[in-house]
Amino acid sequence: MAMFTKEDARQLRSTLQDAIVKCSERCLYQSAKWAAELSTSLSVRIGDSDTDTDLDSPMDDAGPPLAVFPVVVSANIDLQEARLEAYEIHKYLLAKSYFDCREFERCAAVFLPSAVPTGSLSVSSPNVSTRSPFKSAKGKFKDAKSTAGGPTTGSIPPPNVLPRLSQKSLFLALYAKYMSGEKRKDEESEMILGPADRGSAMNKELVGISRWLEGWFATRKPNQSSGGWLEYLYGIVLAKGKNEEDAKRWLIRSVHLFPYNWGAWLELNDLLGSIEELHHIVPELPQNVMTLVFHLYANQELYQSTEPIHHQLNELQKVFPQNQFLMTQRALLYYHSKDFDEAESIFSNILHSDPHRIDSLDHYSNILYVMSARPKLAFVAQLATATDKFRPETCCVVGNYYSLKSEHEKAVQYFRRALTLDRNFLSAWTLMGHEYVEMKNTHAAIESYRRAVDVNRKDYRAWYGLGQTYEVLEMHLYALFYYQRASSLRPYDPKMWQAVGSCYDKINRPVQSIKAYKRALVAGTYYDAGSSFGSGTTSDPPSGAMDPEIVYQIALMYEKLGELEEAAEYMEITLAQEEGPVREDEDGEEVRGAGTGVTNTTSKARMWLARWEYTHGAYGRAMELANELCQDGVEVEEAKALIRDVRARTEGEGTADES
């Protein structure tokens, strides 16, 4: 990032303050809150301005700077839009008051005709020669199949039946329609994972909103300016209809027209399924600070905890040093790279500076759960409950606390409560799936994980959970598919590849199993700690040592293939992990790193090697290995039996030599 001056900071603050007002006017409260937090955390304060005077200065006749005058309604540089907004101001204020009271239908009725457009959507989206806004071939949106739009090619967009409105009023009315449909969808939804809950409820207002927007875009004059808000809303409609490529185009168009609507960036992020897709759209994005923040956030969501991402975060924090959103992103990057202590420390500092902040507390509770920090998790649960017990994040924190106490039924109860508050709350679906696995309710676990990947297909924990559940059901081909999806999202997590290798072994494909286990060994050099999935306890070897369990499994695969020499080599490598690898220090002297010590896996490898040496006539080596097993207290009976066989064989050979 180039040198960021005070003048740049003032200009950015002014732009962010304008964004706060504009988002608030359109009832995009989360985007307004995000912009307000970003503005407040700027490194240059208002008091640093050269033109500001001391509040106690005797210059009473100096008027206040323009920047501190309260802003009720934002100005519009487009004269035609400004005239329309001025003409509609009384209606706009009435409609916004209805929206603030959650009377969405009344809000929409202030501007829109009461008759909702019926029928299906046209095949082509305006200004874009692509598919219809809703996929019609399959899925829950097949009922929205295009029939009235004419033939697939050359269809005429629907006529614009809207009254003449400013873009701000039109957005508010259509957004109110959208929120009304979402509210009705929640009301019609069945009990979470109940007998009639199929997750198929849909927003019935989307078709009408899409028709209205298509008509508006089709009749818009070429030189007519746009603020990017209607493009944002149309992108949401397309995304809900699973028409993701068109949705990306419209959302990118929206962030070009107005980059400071964080909601548009979030919707765009939800449409990205891989790091390749992110790299594909980056050249199409505007070049400003919002793109940098989005790039950081998207990489974090894709688990890309790399050095360049940390460097980019450092540069952003120079501009916004106290921004809690950026602090949270750093904590999550550490969480993804399994540095739980550092992640916990950052979240603890955030909570200390703002104890009433509920955002991302579910992630903090996951970290405390993995660390088995039960007292601190109890404190966070109490604090969140005292602040707002009807937030999904609060319910997840309390659910994690009960899960750590092994009270899985209570944990499920709180995760269900979180989903009642927000059915798209990802953490609750995934964590509830974990609880059902612990309760041996595989059917409910599978359904929970499926809902999680429906909400966010980038959640590797849900894919891994599906694989684990199907493995319990001994449906190994299904499990393999889901483990492969998880490993594609987390290619540097050894647990993912270890699970893939185990599935290949169970379907009798040892060659592929060996490849997967070797990928796990390579990935093991990336993390020092264990995977965050499961109970949170880790038994992985310290830094520098390979996981003996993975090496042992590779040896067994070579044994299954009949390549015993190769199997013996990997058994020796397994055994060597007890003492750790040898490396050179700064003075060039060899030092041995920390090893795993004696484990059940290394003892099994020692027993295998003892038998191997015995069958090849190396009785001295076999006796040495067997004696070590007796000292370790593992495989003692088999070791003693082998010692007796070795003694009998050596005594027999000695008698034969004397005769």
XYZ file of C-alpha atoms in Angstrom:
659
model
C 0.000 0.000 0.000
C 1.375 3.432 -0.960
C 2.081 6.202 1.584
C -1.167 7.055 3.377
C -1.247 10.771 4.215
C -3.477 12.779 6.544
C -5.298 14.202 3.559
C -5.970 10.661 2.309
C -7.318 9.759 5.749
C -9.646 12.773 5.819
C -10.948 11.989 2.366
C -11.469 8.324 3.263
C -13.272 9.275 6.469
C -15.552 11.636 4.583
C -16.310 8.887 2.056
C -17.011 6.357 4.810
C -19.299 8.792 6.635
C -21.199 9.319 3.404
C -21.419 5.529 3.020
C -22.817 5.216 6.559
C -25.633 7.633 5.741
C -26.390 6.055 2.371
C -26.473 2.522 3.782
C -28.673 3.660 6.666
C -31.060 5.392 4.261
C -31.506 2.091 2.466
C -31.848 0.181 5.760
C -28.646 -1.784 5.189
C -27.821 -1.604 8.871
C -25.017 -4.173 8.987
C -23.175 -2.442 6.142
C -23.668 0.916 7.874
C -22.313 -0.476 11.149
C -19.303 -1.984 9.378
C -18.508 1.324 7.638
C -18.907 3.217 10.929
C -16.461 0.910 12.701
C -13.995 1.266 9.834
C -14.287 5.070 9.909
C -13.801 5.225 13.676
C -10.654 3.091 13.522
C -8.795 5.323 11.045
C -5.252 6.088 12.150
C -5.681 9.879 11.685
C -8.130 11.434 14.129
C -10.256 14.522 13.569
C -8.099 16.388 16.057
C -5.048 15.892 13.838
C -6.459 18.242 11.232
C -4.518 21.428 10.678
C -7.721 23.413 10.330
C -9.436 22.196 13.505
C -9.285 24.448 16.546
C -9.283 23.609 20.214
C -12.770 23.175 21.628
C -11.825 25.550 24.465
C -10.396 28.165 22.092
C -11.692 31.732 22.600
C -12.401 31.982 18.865
C -16.160 31.934 19.421
C -16.914 33.612 16.146
C -15.316 30.818 14.155
C -18.090 28.608 12.854
C -17.885 24.815 13.111
C -16.334 22.978 10.188
C -18.752 21.682 7.607
C -17.794 18.070 8.373
C -19.448 18.139 11.812
C -22.878 19.332 10.687
C -25.438 16.555 11.156
C -26.452 14.820 7.960
C -30.116 13.790 7.757
C -30.366 12.837 4.080
C -27.426 12.387 1.740
C -27.082 14.622 -1.284
C -27.231 13.328 -4.833
C -24.980 14.793 -7.504
C -27.360 13.650 -10.241
C -29.778 16.590 -10.686
C -32.681 14.482 -11.951
C -32.336 12.006 -9.075
C -31.994 14.883 -6.614
C -35.270 16.408 -7.844
C -37.079 13.080 -7.526
C -35.691 12.517 -4.032
C -36.763 16.009 -2.946
C -40.254 15.447 -4.355
C -40.550 12.061 -2.561
C -38.946 13.034 0.745
C -42.185 12.875 2.760
C -43.079 9.478 1.309
C -39.528 8.255 1.738
C -39.452 9.180 5.437
C -42.815 7.448 5.933
C -41.640 4.303 4.126
C -38.385 4.205 6.087
C -40.264 4.527 9.378
C -42.374 1.515 8.356
C -39.226 -0.435 7.477
C -37.612 0.427 10.809
C -40.718 -0.981 12.514
C -40.365 -4.154 10.386
C -43.639 -3.439 8.584
C -42.137 -4.380 5.247
C -45.336 -4.704 3.219
C -46.513 -1.260 4.328
C -43.111 0.163 3.414
C -43.256 -1.295 -0.101
C -46.880 -0.193 -0.575
C -45.910 3.471 -0.139
C -44.163 3.425 -3.527
C -45.200 0.293 -5.394
C -48.573 -0.713 -6.835
C -50.354 -3.198 -4.613
C -50.725 -5.836 -7.350
C -47.608 -7.982 -7.338
C -46.393 -8.996 -10.819
C -47.152 -12.635 -11.370
C -45.766 -15.143 -13.797
C -42.311 -16.356 -14.518
C -39.084 -14.563 -15.241
C -37.738 -13.750 -18.639
C -34.916 -15.903 -19.925
C -32.331 -13.160 -20.421
C -31.144 -10.723 -17.783
C -31.034 -7.094 -18.869
C -27.849 -5.880 -20.540
C -26.344 -9.352 -20.125
C -26.903 -12.081 -22.694
C -26.950 -14.959 -20.210
C -29.336 -17.342 -18.587
C -32.484 -16.521 -16.693
C -32.177 -15.206 -13.135
C -33.395 -18.552 -11.798
C -32.164 -21.924 -12.889
C -35.051 -23.933 -14.210
C -33.553 -27.323 -14.826
C -33.288 -28.616 -11.306
C -33.448 -27.806 -7.624
C -35.930 -25.949 -5.521
C -36.285 -23.158 -8.121
C -37.584 -25.318 -10.926
C -41.067 -23.890 -10.381
C -39.755 -20.540 -11.600
C -39.193 -21.970 -15.063
C -39.368 -19.361 -17.767
C -42.428 -19.702 -19.958
C -43.756 -16.233 -20.533
C -40.491 -14.673 -21.556
C -40.635 -16.001 -25.064
C -38.010 -18.097 -26.783
C -34.585 -18.633 -25.311
C -32.926 -16.219 -27.736
C -34.091 -12.731 -28.576
C -36.626 -12.527 -25.747
C -38.045 -9.087 -24.977
C -37.577 -7.857 -21.403
C -40.805 -7.254 -19.485
C -42.223 -3.743 -19.641
C -41.405 -1.417 -16.800
C -44.653 -1.168 -14.825
C -43.054 0.868 -12.038
C -44.136 4.416 -11.253
C -41.540 7.115 -11.743
C -39.356 6.884 -8.636
C -35.904 7.872 -7.547
C -33.444 5.021 -7.343
C -33.250 5.387 -3.565
C -37.005 5.043 -3.101
C -37.175 2.186 -5.591
C -34.430 0.331 -3.771
C -36.114 0.813 -0.403
C -39.443 -0.447 -1.743
C -37.990 -3.509 -3.483
C -35.701 -4.274 -0.558
C -38.743 -4.123 1.714
C -40.439 -6.626 -0.621
C -37.380 -8.864 -0.351
C -37.338 -8.644 3.445
C -41.084 -9.338 3.525
C -40.497 -12.519 1.530
C -37.664 -13.573 3.844
C -39.856 -12.961 6.878
C -42.708 -14.976 5.404
C -40.318 -17.769 4.442
C -39.140 -18.022 8.054
C -42.731 -18.050 9.273
C -43.626 -20.888 6.902
C -40.544 -22.950 7.741
C -41.035 -26.007 9.883
C -39.282 -26.824 13.145
C -35.505 -27.243 12.761
C -34.865 -30.814 11.516
C -38.494 -31.655 12.259
C -40.402 -34.290 10.283
C -41.639 -31.729 7.729
C -38.434 -29.657 7.562
C -36.884 -30.187 4.139
C -35.147 -26.831 3.875
C -37.096 -26.136 0.668
C -38.941 -22.963 1.726
C -38.205 -20.108 -0.645
C -38.754 -16.388 -0.843
C -41.857 -16.000 -2.999
C -41.189 -12.315 -3.638
C -38.033 -12.961 -5.676
C -39.868 -13.482 -8.957
C -41.733 -10.186 -8.698
C -38.629 -8.260 -7.604
C -36.670 -9.695 -10.508
C -39.380 -8.716 -13.028
C -39.471 -5.164 -11.677
C -35.700 -4.804 -11.770
C -35.464 -6.269 -15.265
C -38.017 -3.764 -16.461
C -36.189 -0.872 -14.813
C -32.791 -1.854 -16.240
C -34.267 -2.447 -19.700
C -35.874 1.021 -19.894
C -33.018 2.926 -18.286
C -31.457 5.526 -20.555
C -27.838 4.843 -21.616
C -26.559 8.043 -20.002
C -28.591 7.665 -16.811
C -26.374 7.380 -13.757
C -26.742 4.662 -11.155
C -25.652 4.441 -7.545
C -25.043 0.694 -7.603
C -27.793 -0.145 -5.113
C -30.282 -1.670 -7.538
C -27.437 -3.692 -9.098
C -26.656 -4.986 -5.612
C -30.253 -6.028 -5.022
C -30.454 -7.730 -8.419
C -27.237 -9.598 -7.638
C -28.848 -10.913 -4.443
C -31.922 -12.068 -6.378
C -29.761 -13.861 -8.951
C -27.679 -15.509 -6.214
C -30.835 -16.751 -4.482
C -31.911 -18.218 -7.820
C -28.573 -20.104 -8.100
C -27.596 -18.110 -11.194
C -24.160 -17.444 -9.760
C -22.217 -16.214 -12.784
C -24.759 -13.493 -13.540
C -24.902 -12.634 -9.836
C -21.130 -12.111 -9.789
C -21.326 -9.737 -12.764
C -24.031 -7.597 -11.204
C -22.350 -7.507 -7.802
C -19.035 -6.515 -9.402
C -20.908 -3.785 -11.266
C -22.413 -2.669 -7.943
C -19.069 -2.394 -6.120
C -17.659 -0.397 -9.023
C -20.506 2.107 -8.727
C -20.442 2.235 -4.910
C -17.489 0.393 -3.322
C -18.387 1.104 0.319
C -21.427 -1.169 0.567
C -19.869 -4.029 2.536
C -22.993 -6.127 2.019
C -22.250 -6.337 -1.716
C -18.735 -7.606 -0.990
C -20.120 -10.227 1.400
C -22.579 -11.463 -1.227
C -19.741 -11.642 -3.758
C -17.605 -13.615 -1.314
C -20.404 -16.139 -0.765
C -20.344 -16.919 -4.506
C -16.649 -17.878 -4.476
C -15.965 -21.584 -4.068
C -12.184 -21.720 -4.477
C -9.059 -19.590 -4.495
C -8.959 -19.928 -8.290
C -12.357 -18.231 -8.557
C -11.101 -15.392 -6.363
C -8.016 -14.896 -8.540
C -10.269 -14.888 -11.610
C -12.416 -11.952 -10.453
C -9.690 -9.837 -8.789
C -8.698 -8.062 -12.079
C -12.352 -7.052 -12.551
C -12.617 -5.327 -9.156
C -12.109 -1.596 -8.512
C -8.706 -0.503 -7.245
C -9.315 0.969 -3.787
C -9.042 0.149 -0.097
C -12.314 -1.818 -0.109
C -10.897 -4.269 -2.623
C -7.911 -4.808 -0.314
C -10.220 -5.518 2.618
C -12.338 -7.856 0.484
C -9.263 -9.693 -0.812
C -8.086 -10.230 2.770
C -11.529 -11.410 3.926
C -12.038 -13.750 0.961
C -8.625 -15.348 1.501
C -9.395 -15.843 5.172
C -12.714 -17.474 4.276
C -10.766 -19.788 1.935
C -8.291 -20.666 4.751
C -5.322 -18.998 2.990
C -3.197 -18.177 6.038
C -0.060 -17.283 4.087
C 2.722 -14.759 4.569
C 1.470 -12.378 1.814
C -1.985 -12.300 3.428
C -0.488 -11.437 6.823
C 1.580 -8.714 5.162
C -1.532 -7.298 3.488
C -3.293 -7.305 6.859
C -0.348 -5.464 8.423
C -0.632 -2.757 5.770
C -4.376 -2.363 6.368
C -3.893 -2.153 10.121
C -1.507 0.761 9.630
C -4.488 2.667 8.242
C -7.094 1.194 10.635
C -5.005 0.262 13.706
C -7.894 -0.305 16.125
C -10.419 -1.849 13.754
C -11.919 -4.901 15.425
C -12.971 -6.479 12.137
C -9.331 -6.589 10.989
C -8.248 -7.892 14.394
C -10.827 -10.656 14.040
C -9.465 -11.546 10.606
C -5.964 -11.908 12.070
C -7.286 -14.108 14.865
C -9.082 -16.325 12.337
C -5.933 -16.578 10.204
C -4.054 -17.850 13.253
C -6.961 -20.190 14.001
C -6.799 -21.662 10.493
C -3.041 -22.209 10.854
C -3.649 -23.932 14.232
C -1.928 -21.261 16.327
C -4.683 -21.357 18.931
C -2.803 -19.466 21.642
C -2.220 -16.439 19.421
C -5.801 -16.509 18.107
C -7.189 -16.724 21.642
C -5.006 -13.824 22.769
C -6.331 -11.558 19.996
C -9.965 -12.449 20.694
C -9.364 -11.875 24.403
C -8.002 -8.388 23.686
C -11.007 -7.603 21.473
C -13.380 -8.731 24.201
C -11.505 -6.661 26.786
C -11.692 -3.509 24.664
C -15.358 -4.044 23.743
C -17.060 -6.495 26.126
C -20.477 -5.992 24.511
C -19.355 -7.030 21.026
C -21.132 -10.244 20.005
C -19.831 -10.462 16.419
C -17.611 -13.533 15.798
C -17.931 -14.743 19.406
C -18.916 -18.140 18.000
C -15.417 -18.412 16.470
C -13.864 -17.439 19.803
C -15.879 -20.146 21.551
C -14.648 -22.700 18.980
C -11.056 -21.776 19.836
C -11.714 -22.054 23.584
C -13.423 -25.390 22.967
C -10.418 -26.736 21.070
C -8.125 -25.528 23.861
C -10.432 -27.129 26.480
C -10.484 -23.756 28.275
C -13.712 -24.466 30.140
C -13.549 -21.635 32.754
C -12.894 -18.973 30.115
C -15.600 -20.409 27.854
C -18.034 -20.242 30.770
C -17.120 -16.574 31.316
C -17.628 -15.727 27.626
C -20.985 -17.548 27.642
C -22.143 -15.560 30.682
C -20.964 -12.281 29.168
C -22.675 -12.937 25.833
C -25.907 -14.010 27.534
C -25.931 -10.851 29.650
C -25.418 -8.723 26.529
C -27.955 -10.351 24.195
C -29.135 -13.902 24.705
C -31.211 -13.837 21.516
C -28.263 -13.612 19.136
C -27.227 -16.743 17.209
C -23.609 -16.182 18.255
C -24.623 -16.235 21.925
C -26.515 -19.499 21.497
C -23.474 -21.088 19.820
C -21.188 -19.979 22.648
C -23.518 -21.522 25.244
C -23.897 -24.651 23.099
C -20.113 -25.062 22.918
C -19.918 -24.723 26.690
C -22.416 -27.530 27.221
C -20.658 -29.633 24.594
C -17.376 -29.244 26.478
C -19.199 -30.512 29.565
C -20.381 -33.513 27.467
C -24.009 -32.421 27.900
C -24.756 -32.988 24.236
C -28.561 -32.790 24.478
C -28.361 -29.301 25.991
C -25.810 -28.287 23.378
C -28.178 -29.367 20.579
C -30.958 -27.376 22.219
C -28.918 -24.170 22.028
C -27.746 -24.814 18.478
C -31.386 -25.317 17.477
C -32.213 -22.008 19.149
C -29.476 -20.291 17.130
C -30.955 -21.701 13.918
C -34.444 -20.611 14.922
C -33.051 -17.077 15.106
C -31.118 -17.409 11.839
C -31.484 -20.480 9.636
C -28.421 -19.482 7.622
C -26.094 -19.327 10.614
C -23.335 -21.664 9.463
C -21.619 -22.385 12.777
C -24.803 -23.698 14.356
C -25.438 -26.275 11.592
C -21.872 -27.568 11.711
C -21.624 -27.678 15.496
C -25.016 -29.380 15.766
C -23.753 -32.023 13.344
C -20.764 -32.623 15.644
C -23.115 -33.091 18.587
C -25.279 -35.588 16.726
C -22.127 -37.560 15.866
C -21.319 -37.706 19.590
C -24.904 -38.840 20.267
C -24.636 -41.552 17.552
C -27.574 -40.012 15.674
C -26.085 -40.392 12.218
C -29.219 -39.420 10.283
C -29.537 -36.061 12.069
C -25.778 -35.499 11.796
C -25.842 -36.019 8.021
C -28.790 -33.658 7.606
C -27.095 -30.990 9.749
C -23.881 -31.197 7.751
C -25.802 -31.068 4.471
C -27.560 -27.902 5.570
C -24.168 -26.451 6.542
C -22.697 -26.983 3.068
C -25.897 -25.576 1.547
C -25.255 -22.382 3.506
C -21.521 -22.287 2.766
C -19.879 -24.842 0.511
C -16.453 -23.667 1.730
C -16.938 -25.096 5.231
C -14.432 -27.949 5.300
C -15.608 -29.025 8.761
C -19.038 -29.902 7.386
C -17.553 -31.872 4.465
C -15.230 -33.689 6.871
C -18.146 -34.362 9.210
C -20.152 -35.911 6.373
C -17.215 -38.160 5.540
C -16.809 -39.162 9.158
C -20.506 -39.947 9.535
C -20.659 -42.070 6.393
C -17.514 -43.868 7.538
C -19.334 -44.794 10.751
C -22.086 -46.223 8.538
C -19.369 -48.145 6.622
C -20.332 -46.406 3.372
C -16.721 -45.800 2.434
C -17.232 -44.585 -1.140
C -19.541 -41.848 0.106
C -17.090 -41.030 2.878
C -14.237 -40.848 0.359
C -16.118 -38.310 -1.767
C -16.727 -35.998 1.185
C -13.188 -36.370 2.531
C -11.862 -35.395 -0.894
C -14.012 -32.257 -0.849
C -12.634 -31.395 2.588
C -9.041 -31.999 1.490
C -9.504 -29.764 -1.557
C -10.498 -26.931 0.781
C -7.711 -27.710 3.272
C -4.847 -29.149 1.204
C -2.329 -28.425 3.977
C -4.231 -30.194 6.752
C -2.775 -33.697 7.319
C -5.994 -34.932 8.960
C -7.876 -34.472 5.702
C -5.413 -36.568 3.672
C -5.136 -39.145 6.426
C -8.896 -39.646 6.246
C -8.703 -39.988 2.440
C -5.938 -42.581 2.781
C -7.941 -44.540 5.346
C -10.950 -44.687 3.006
C -8.823 -45.888 0.085
C -7.473 -48.622 2.357
C -10.980 -49.758 3.313
C -12.075 -50.033 -0.324
C -8.900 -52.032 -1.058
C -7.027 -49.464 -3.146
C -3.598 -49.449 -1.442
C -1.736 -47.554 -4.184
C -4.057 -44.534 -3.895
C -3.950 -44.908 -0.121
C -0.155 -44.613 -0.123
C -0.343 -41.448 -2.242
C -2.867 -39.891 0.151
C -0.817 -40.797 3.224
C 2.304 -39.293 1.649
C 0.333 -36.098 0.971
C -0.554 -36.139 4.669
C 3.146 -36.339 5.565
C 3.891 -33.352 3.345
C 0.967 -31.423 4.801
C 2.163 -32.284 8.302
C 5.123 -29.974 7.833
C 2.684 -27.043 7.470
C 1.009 -27.388 10.868
C 2.510 -28.147 14.244
C -0.779 -28.801 16.032
C -3.719 -31.098 15.362
C -6.924 -30.517 13.463
C -9.624 -28.409 15.068
C -12.315 -30.983 14.315
C -13.477 -33.288 17.058
C -12.802 -33.217 20.763
C -10.027 -30.680 20.565
C -7.360 -32.926 22.073
C -4.227 -33.238 19.976
C -1.686 -36.043 19.929
C 0.323 -34.920 16.926
C 4.110 -35.003 17.128
C 6.112 -31.869 17.852
C 7.587 -29.714 15.120
C 10.180 -31.473 12.981
C 8.873 -35.008 13.525
C 6.578 -36.919 11.198
C 3.355 -38.402 12.446
C 4.271 -42.042 13.253
C 0.699 -43.204 12.674
C 0.763 -41.994 9.054
C 4.185 -43.526 8.395
C 3.011 -46.795 9.953
C -0.060 -46.874 7.712
C 2.151 -46.374 4.648
C 4.240 -49.356 5.766
C 1.107 -51.499 6.126
C -0.023 -50.502 2.613
C 3.337 -51.616 1.182
C 2.958 -54.877 3.116
C -0.479 -55.345 1.561
C 1.087 -54.838 -1.868
C 3.734 -57.468 -1.063
C 6.595 -54.934 -1.150
C 8.082 -56.040 2.169
C 11.451 -54.329 1.760
C 9.701 -50.976 1.307
C 7.410 -51.778 4.241
C 10.440 -52.487 6.451
C 11.990 -49.135 5.526
C 8.861 -47.247 6.562
C 8.656 -49.281 9.802
C 12.206 -48.106 10.556
C 11.131 -44.511 9.852
C 8.184 -44.991 12.219
C 10.532 -46.194 14.916
C 12.884 -43.256 14.338
C 10.121 -40.773 15.259
C 10.536 -41.713 18.931
C 13.807 -39.781 19.106
C 13.071 -37.120 16.506
C 14.944 -36.044 13.364
C 18.630 -35.123 13.297
C 19.526 -31.677 11.960
C 22.462 -29.285 12.038
C 22.530 -26.260 14.337
C 24.104 -22.877 13.600
C 27.566 -24.206 14.467
C 27.215 -27.099 12.054
C 26.869 -29.700 14.803
C 24.246 -32.393 14.604
C 21.428 -32.105 17.125
C 18.402 -34.326 17.517
C 14.998 -32.706 17.602
C 12.228 -33.579 20.010
C 10.585 -36.899 19.206
C 7.275 -38.482 20.046
C 8.602 -40.952 22.586
C 7.226 -44.468 22.827
C 3.674 -44.725 21.512
C 1.370 -47.619 20.681
C 2.094 -47.046 16.992
C 5.887 -47.123 17.373
C 5.577 -50.250 19.532
C 3.582 -51.970 16.794
C 6.279 -50.987 14.295
C 8.964 -52.375 16.661
C 7.076 -55.672 16.936
C 6.724 -55.865 13.135
C 10.454 -55.219 12.682
C 11.339 -57.795 15.337
C 9.389 -60.461 13.455
C 10.908 -59.251 10.160
C 14.439 -59.570 11.501
C 13.617 -62.986 12.981
C 12.362 -64.327 9.648
C 15.534 -63.053 7.959
C 17.857 -64.687 10.498
C 18.958 -61.475 12.229
C 18.361 -62.954 15.681
C 20.473 -60.400 17.533
C 18.480 -57.464 16.168
C 15.206 -59.322 16.759
C 16.220 -60.027 20.397
C 17.149 -56.372 20.907
C 13.814 -55.117 19.588
C 11.848 -57.668 21.623
C 13.672 -56.690 24.820
C 12.868 -53.032 24.152
C 9.205 -53.969 23.871
C 9.342 -55.690 27.259
C 10.873 -52.572 28.786
C 8.261 -50.334 27.202
C 5.447 -52.475 28.574
C 3.715 -52.720 25.193
C 3.098 -55.943 23.253
C 4.844 -57.708 26.173
C 3.397 -61.200 25.735
C 4.144 -61.316 22.020
C 7.628 -59.970 22.681
C 8.310 -62.639 25.291
C 7.095 -65.351 22.928
C 9.429 -64.014 20.234
C 12.338 -63.981 22.696
C 11.687 -67.661 23.497
C 11.619 -68.483 19.780
C 14.881 -66.608 19.193
C 16.594 -68.383 22.107
C 15.349 -71.756 20.957
C 16.535 -71.096 17.415
C 19.971 -69.808 18.501
C 20.437 -72.702 20.960
C 19.393 -75.169 18.277
C 21.877 -73.700 15.792
C 24.615 -73.747 18.453
C 23.994 -77.452 19.168
C 24.058 -78.221 15.466
C 27.411 -76.425 15.073
C 28.987 -78.395 17.993
C 27.905 -81.719 16.509
